[in-house]
Structures are given as structure tokens and as C-alpha cells.
PDB file of C-alpha atoms in Angstrom:
ATOM      1  CA  MET W   1      62.236  78.038 137.825  1.00  0.00           C
ATOM      2  CA  ALA W   2      65.799  76.741 137.285  1.00  0.00           C
ATOM      3  CA  SER W   3      68.598  79.231 137.507  1.00  0.00           C
ATOM      4  CA  SER W   4      70.573  79.664 134.337  1.00  0.00           C
ATOM      5  CA  PRO W   5      74.281  80.351 134.187  1.00  0.00           C
ATOM      6  CA  SER W   6      75.248  83.990 134.068  1.00  0.00           C
ATOM      7  CA  ARG W   7      75.802  85.347 130.555  1.00  0.00           C
ATOM      8  CA  ALA W   8      78.570  87.558 131.883  1.00  0.00           C
ATOM      9  CA  ASN W   9      80.774  84.553 132.704  1.00  0.00           C
ATOM     10  CA  PRO W  10      80.160  81.851 130.089  1.00  0.00           C
ATOM     11  CA  PRO W  11      82.034  78.603 130.604  1.00  0.00           C
ATOM     12  CA  SER W  12      85.383  78.491 128.846  1.00  0.00           C
ATOM     13  CA  PRO W  13      85.516  75.998 125.960  1.00  0.00           C
ATOM     14  CA  GLN W  14      88.832  74.731 127.321  1.00  0.00           C
ATOM     15  CA  SER W  15      87.244  73.963 130.699  1.00  0.00           C
ATOM     16  CA  ASN W  16      84.944  71.322 129.237  1.00  0.00           C
ATOM     17  CA  ALA W  17      86.689  69.192 126.612  1.00  0.00           C
ATOM     18  CA  ASP W  18      83.474  67.204 125.997  1.00  0.00           C
ATOM     19  CA  SER W  19      81.576  70.328 124.969  1.00  0.00           C
ATOM     20  CA  PRO W  20      80.725  70.541 121.255  1.00  0.00           C
ATOM     21  CA  LEU W  21      81.939  74.163 121.396  1.00  0.00           C
ATOM     22  CA  ALA W  22      85.417  73.240 122.625  1.00  0.00           C
ATOM     23  CA  PHE W  23      88.207  74.557 120.434  1.00  0.00           C
ATOM     24  CA  PRO W  24      90.990  72.055 119.834  1.00  0.00           C
ATOM     25  CA  LYS W  25      94.460  72.985 120.972  1.00  0.00           C
ATOM     26  CA  LEU W  26      96.534  73.723 117.883  1.00  0.00           C
ATOM     27  CA  THR W  27     100.200  72.872 117.755  1.00  0.00           C
ATOM     28  CA  PRO W  28     102.321  75.298 115.736  1.00  0.00           C
ATOM     29  CA  VAL W  29     104.161  73.683 112.852  1.00  0.00           C
ATOM     30  CA  ALA W  30     107.531  75.038 111.848  1.00  0.00           C
ATOM     31  CA  SER W  31     107.610  76.141 108.253  1.00  0.00           C
ATOM     32  CA  THR W  32     110.921  76.121 106.475  1.00  0.00           C
ATOM     33  CA  PRO W  33     111.637  76.991 102.854  1.00  0.00           C
ATOM     34  CA  GLU W  34     112.284  73.283 102.239  1.00  0.00           C
ATOM     35  CA  SER W  35     108.862  72.265 103.636  1.00  0.00           C
ATOM     36  CA  ARG W  36     106.866  74.756 101.556  1.00  0.00           C
ATOM     37  CA  PRO W  37     105.826  74.110  97.971  1.00  0.00           C
ATOM     38  CA  PRO W  38     107.622  76.285  95.417  1.00  0.00           C
ATOM     39  CA  ARG W  39     105.946  79.571  94.528  1.00  0.00           C
ATOM     40  CA  SER W  40     105.376  80.501  90.927  1.00  0.00           C
ATOM     41  CA  GLN W  41     106.295  83.942  89.690  1.00  0.00           C
ATOM     42  CA  GLY W  42     103.108  85.860  88.927  1.00  0.00           C
ATOM     43  CA  HIS W  43      99.612  84.460  89.049  1.00  0.00           C
ATOM     44  CA  HIS W  44     100.128  81.843  86.314  1.00  0.00           C
ATOM     45  CA  PRO W  45     103.055  79.469  85.981  1.00  0.00           C
ATOM     46  CA  PRO W  46     105.049  80.490  82.888  1.00  0.00           C
ATOM     47  CA  GLN W  47     104.370  77.216  81.077  1.00  0.00           C
ATOM     48  CA  ASP W  48     100.561  77.653  81.253  1.00  0.00           C
ATOM     49  CA  HIS W  49     100.322  80.267  78.485  1.00  0.00           C
ATOM     50  CA  SER W  50     102.222  81.838  75.665  1.00  0.00           C
ATOM     51  CA  HIS W  51     101.663  85.499  76.557  1.00  0.00           C
ATOM     52  CA  ILE W  52     102.965  87.634  79.390  1.00  0.00           C
ATOM     53  CA  HIS W  53     100.877  88.934  82.289  1.00  0.00           C
ATOM     54  CA  ILE W  54     102.085  92.435  83.063  1.00  0.00           C
ATOM     55  CA  HIS W  55     100.382  94.392  85.806  1.00  0.00           C
ATOM     56  CA  ASP W  56     100.565  98.042  86.729  1.00  0.00           C
ATOM     57  CA  PRO W  57     102.935  98.404  89.728  1.00  0.00           C
ATOM     58  CA  GLU W  58     100.544 100.834  91.471  1.00  0.00           C
ATOM     59  CA  SER W  59      97.648  98.409  91.085  1.00  0.00           C
ATOM     60  CA  GLN W  60      99.787  95.574  92.379  1.00  0.00           C
ATOM     61  CA  LYS W  61     100.830  97.702  95.371  1.00  0.00           C
ATOM     62  CA  ARG W  62      97.163  98.506  96.166  1.00  0.00           C
ATOM     63  CA  LEU W  63      96.228  94.814  95.987  1.00  0.00           C
ATOM     64  CA  LEU W  64      99.132  93.813  98.223  1.00  0.00           C
ATOM     65  CA  ASN W  65      98.161  96.504 100.758  1.00  0.00           C
ATOM     66  CA  ARG W  66      94.576  95.246 100.709  1.00  0.00           C
ATOM     67  CA  LEU W  67      95.747  91.674 101.237  1.00  0.00           C
ATOM     68  CA  SER W  68      97.984  92.781 104.111  1.00  0.00           C
ATOM     69  CA  ARG W  69      94.997  94.409 105.821  1.00  0.00           C
ATOM     70  CA  ILE W  70      92.995  91.200 105.333  1.00  0.00           C
ATOM     71  CA  GLU W  71      95.876  89.207 106.780  1.00  0.00           C
ATOM     72  CA  GLY W  72      95.861  91.433 109.867  1.00  0.00           C
ATOM     73  CA  HIS W  73      92.083  91.102 110.148  1.00  0.00           C
ATOM     74  CA  ILE W  74      92.417  87.310 110.102  1.00  0.00           C
ATOM     75  CA  ARG W  75      95.026  87.488 112.875  1.00  0.00           C
ATOM     76  CA  GLY W  76      92.498  89.552 114.844  1.00  0.00           C
ATOM     77  CA  ILE W  77      89.861  86.857 114.350  1.00  0.00           C
ATOM     78  CA  LYS W  78      92.329  84.241 115.541  1.00  0.00           C
ATOM     79  CA  THR W  79      92.896  86.314 118.682  1.00  0.00           C
ATOM     80  CA  MET W  80      89.127  86.582 119.188  1.00  0.00           C
ATOM     81  CA  VAL W  81      88.835  82.781 119.069  1.00  0.00           C
ATOM     82  CA  GLU W  82      91.780  82.390 121.452  1.00  0.00           C
ATOM     83  CA  GLU W  83      90.070  84.815 123.852  1.00  0.00           C
ATOM     84  CA  ASN W  84      86.772  82.908 123.597  1.00  0.00           C
ATOM     85  CA  ARG W  85      84.872  85.912 122.251  1.00  0.00           C
ATOM     86  CA  ALA W  86      81.198  85.482 121.488  1.00  0.00           C
ATOM     87  CA  CYS W  87      80.504  83.449 118.356  1.00  0.00           C
ATOM     88  CA  PRO W  88      78.308  86.143 116.739  1.00  0.00           C
ATOM     89  CA  GLU W  89      81.144  88.676 117.099  1.00  0.00           C
ATOM     90  CA  VAL W  90      83.581  86.267 115.442  1.00  0.00           C
ATOM     91  CA  LEU W  91      81.125  85.467 112.653  1.00  0.00           C
ATOM     92  CA  VAL W  92      80.646  89.167 111.877  1.00  0.00           C
ATOM     93  CA  GLN W  93      84.412  89.523 111.491  1.00  0.00           C
ATOM     94  CA  VAL W  94      84.604  86.394 109.303  1.00  0.00           C
ATOM     95  CA  ALA W  95      81.916  87.913 107.080  1.00  0.00           C
ATOM     96  CA  ALA W  96      83.936  91.129 106.851  1.00  0.00           C
ATOM     97  CA  VAL W  97      87.020  89.172 105.727  1.00  0.00           C
ATOM     98  CA  ARG W  98      84.949  87.299 103.142  1.00  0.00           C
ATOM     99  CA  GLY W  99      83.679  90.605 101.797  1.00  0.00           C
ATOM    100  CA  ALA W 100      87.203  92.010 101.647  1.00  0.00           C
ATOM    101  CA  LEU W 101      88.484  88.918  99.813  1.00  0.00           C
ATOM    102  CA  ASP W 102      85.563  89.123  97.383  1.00  0.00           C
ATOM    103  CA  LYS W 103      86.532  92.728  96.656  1.00  0.00           C
ATOM    104  CA  VAL W 104      90.132  91.661  95.944  1.00  0.00           C
ATOM    105  CA  ALA W 105      88.850  88.946  93.612  1.00  0.00           C
ATOM    106  CA  ARG W 106      86.627  91.455  91.758  1.00  0.00           C
ATOM    107  CA  ILE W 107      89.576  93.821  91.314  1.00  0.00           C
ATOM    108  CA  ILE W 108      91.784  91.011  90.011  1.00  0.00           C
ATOM    109  CA  LEU W 109      89.051  89.792  87.663  1.00  0.00           C
ATOM    110  CA  ASP W 110      88.406  93.299  86.362  1.00  0.00           C
ATOM    111  CA  GLU W 111      92.095  93.888  85.708  1.00  0.00           C
ATOM    112  CA  HIS W 112      92.430  90.465  84.118  1.00  0.00           C
ATOM    113  CA  LEU W 113      89.586  91.188  81.727  1.00  0.00           C
ATOM    114  CA  THR W 114      90.735  94.690  80.821  1.00  0.00           C
ATOM    115  CA  GLU W 115      94.464  93.952  80.630  1.00  0.00           C
ATOM    116  CA  CYS W 116      95.346  90.278  80.213  1.00  0.00           C
ATOM    117  CA  VAL W 117      92.408  89.127  78.090  1.00  0.00           C
ATOM    118  CA  ALA W 118      92.642  92.211  75.894  1.00  0.00           C
ATOM    119  CA  ARG W 119      96.391  91.637  75.425  1.00  0.00           C
ATOM    120  CA  ALA W 120      95.775  87.961  74.584  1.00  0.00           C
ATOM    121  CA  ALA W 121      93.103  88.965  72.048  1.00  0.00           C
ATOM    122  CA  ASN W 122      95.513  91.378  70.377  1.00  0.00           C
ATOM    123  CA  ALA W 123      98.149  88.619  70.272  1.00  0.00           C
ATOM    124  CA  GLY W 124      95.676  86.132  68.759  1.00  0.00           C
ATOM    125  CA  ASP W 125      95.727  83.929  71.868  1.00  0.00           C
ATOM    126  CA  ILE W 126      92.196  84.591  73.121  1.00  0.00           C
ATOM    127  CA  GLU W 127      90.977  80.956  73.111  1.00  0.00           C
ATOM    128  CA  MET W 128      93.621  79.758  75.544  1.00  0.00           C
ATOM    129  CA  GLU W 129      93.199  82.826  77.768  1.00  0.00           C
ATOM    130  CA  LEU W 130      89.433  82.323  77.948  1.00  0.00           C
ATOM    131  CA  ALA W 131      89.896  78.621  78.725  1.00  0.00           C
ATOM    132  CA  GLU W 132      92.233  79.549  81.609  1.00  0.00           C
ATOM    133  CA  LEU W 133      89.767  82.158  82.842  1.00  0.00           C
ATOM    134  CA  LYS W 134      86.865  79.685  82.715  1.00  0.00           C
ATOM    135  CA  ALA W 135      88.888  77.096  84.662  1.00  0.00           C
ATOM    136  CA  ALA W 136      89.801  79.695  87.288  1.00  0.00           C
ATOM    137  CA  LEU W 137      86.180  80.853  87.571  1.00  0.00           C
ATOM    138  CA  ASP W 138      85.005  77.245  87.966  1.00  0.00           C
ATOM    139  CA  GLN W 139      87.244  76.956  91.022  1.00  0.00           C
ATOM    140  CA  PHE W 140      86.391  80.428  92.310  1.00  0.00           C
ATOM    141  CA  LEU W 141      82.614  80.220  92.052  1.00  0.00           C
TER     142      LEU W 141
END
């Protein structure tokens, strides 16, 4: 019977560059305002529609807090990968982030339907709003 390596001390992915599990070394890239694409104000560029998207400040604050927690969770996953944590542990955390992002998307979609689409319908602009929503859902789903 051949002896197997101890599970307590698995080989480090950096120690064997030929291993299919080796993580590549990432080089940080400096990001300057000039190197980033311009950000639009709101979730649609102003020229994409004729009506205004107004969101409740409390709702926006809750979404931003949720996204900040997700951002921190992703940093934690990055640390797990840097520390060579077990793949199943990392995958569980990735699944948790996916679930959290899906929840954010559902909240945004719900608010869009109840606020933005309703406002567009009242303004007589429902066709364009629905076309934008369909295009966004095509990319999302």
C-alpha cells in the first residue's frame, strides 16, 4: 500500500508551478481616474430614455450597504485564495456571494418594476422602458 501525502499539509500551489491547481501570480495594476472609463450618473445614461429614474434615498442606502458587505466578502474570498484555503471552503463562499448579488438584483428589479416602469407608464413612455428592461434582462439572465 502506497503512502499518501498528509491531508494536514497539502502542497502549496506556488511550490509546484506545473500543477493544474497553481494560482498565477497577479500583478497589481494602478488605477487612475484617467485610466478608468467614465461613470454614468444613475443606472441609465441620461440619453437612453426620456424619463427620470428617481430612487428612495433609504432604499439606495440599503442597497449600497448590501453591496459594501458583498465587496468585503469578496475581499475575504481573495484572502482565502491567497492563503491556499481548501477549494470547497472557497466555493461555499463564492456561492454565498452569488446569492447575495442575486438578492441585490431582485431588489433592484422589484424597485424598477414598482417605481420606474410605473412612472414611465404614467408618462406614456412604457414601450421604451419595457424595451430597456428586456435588454437588461437578456444580459442578466
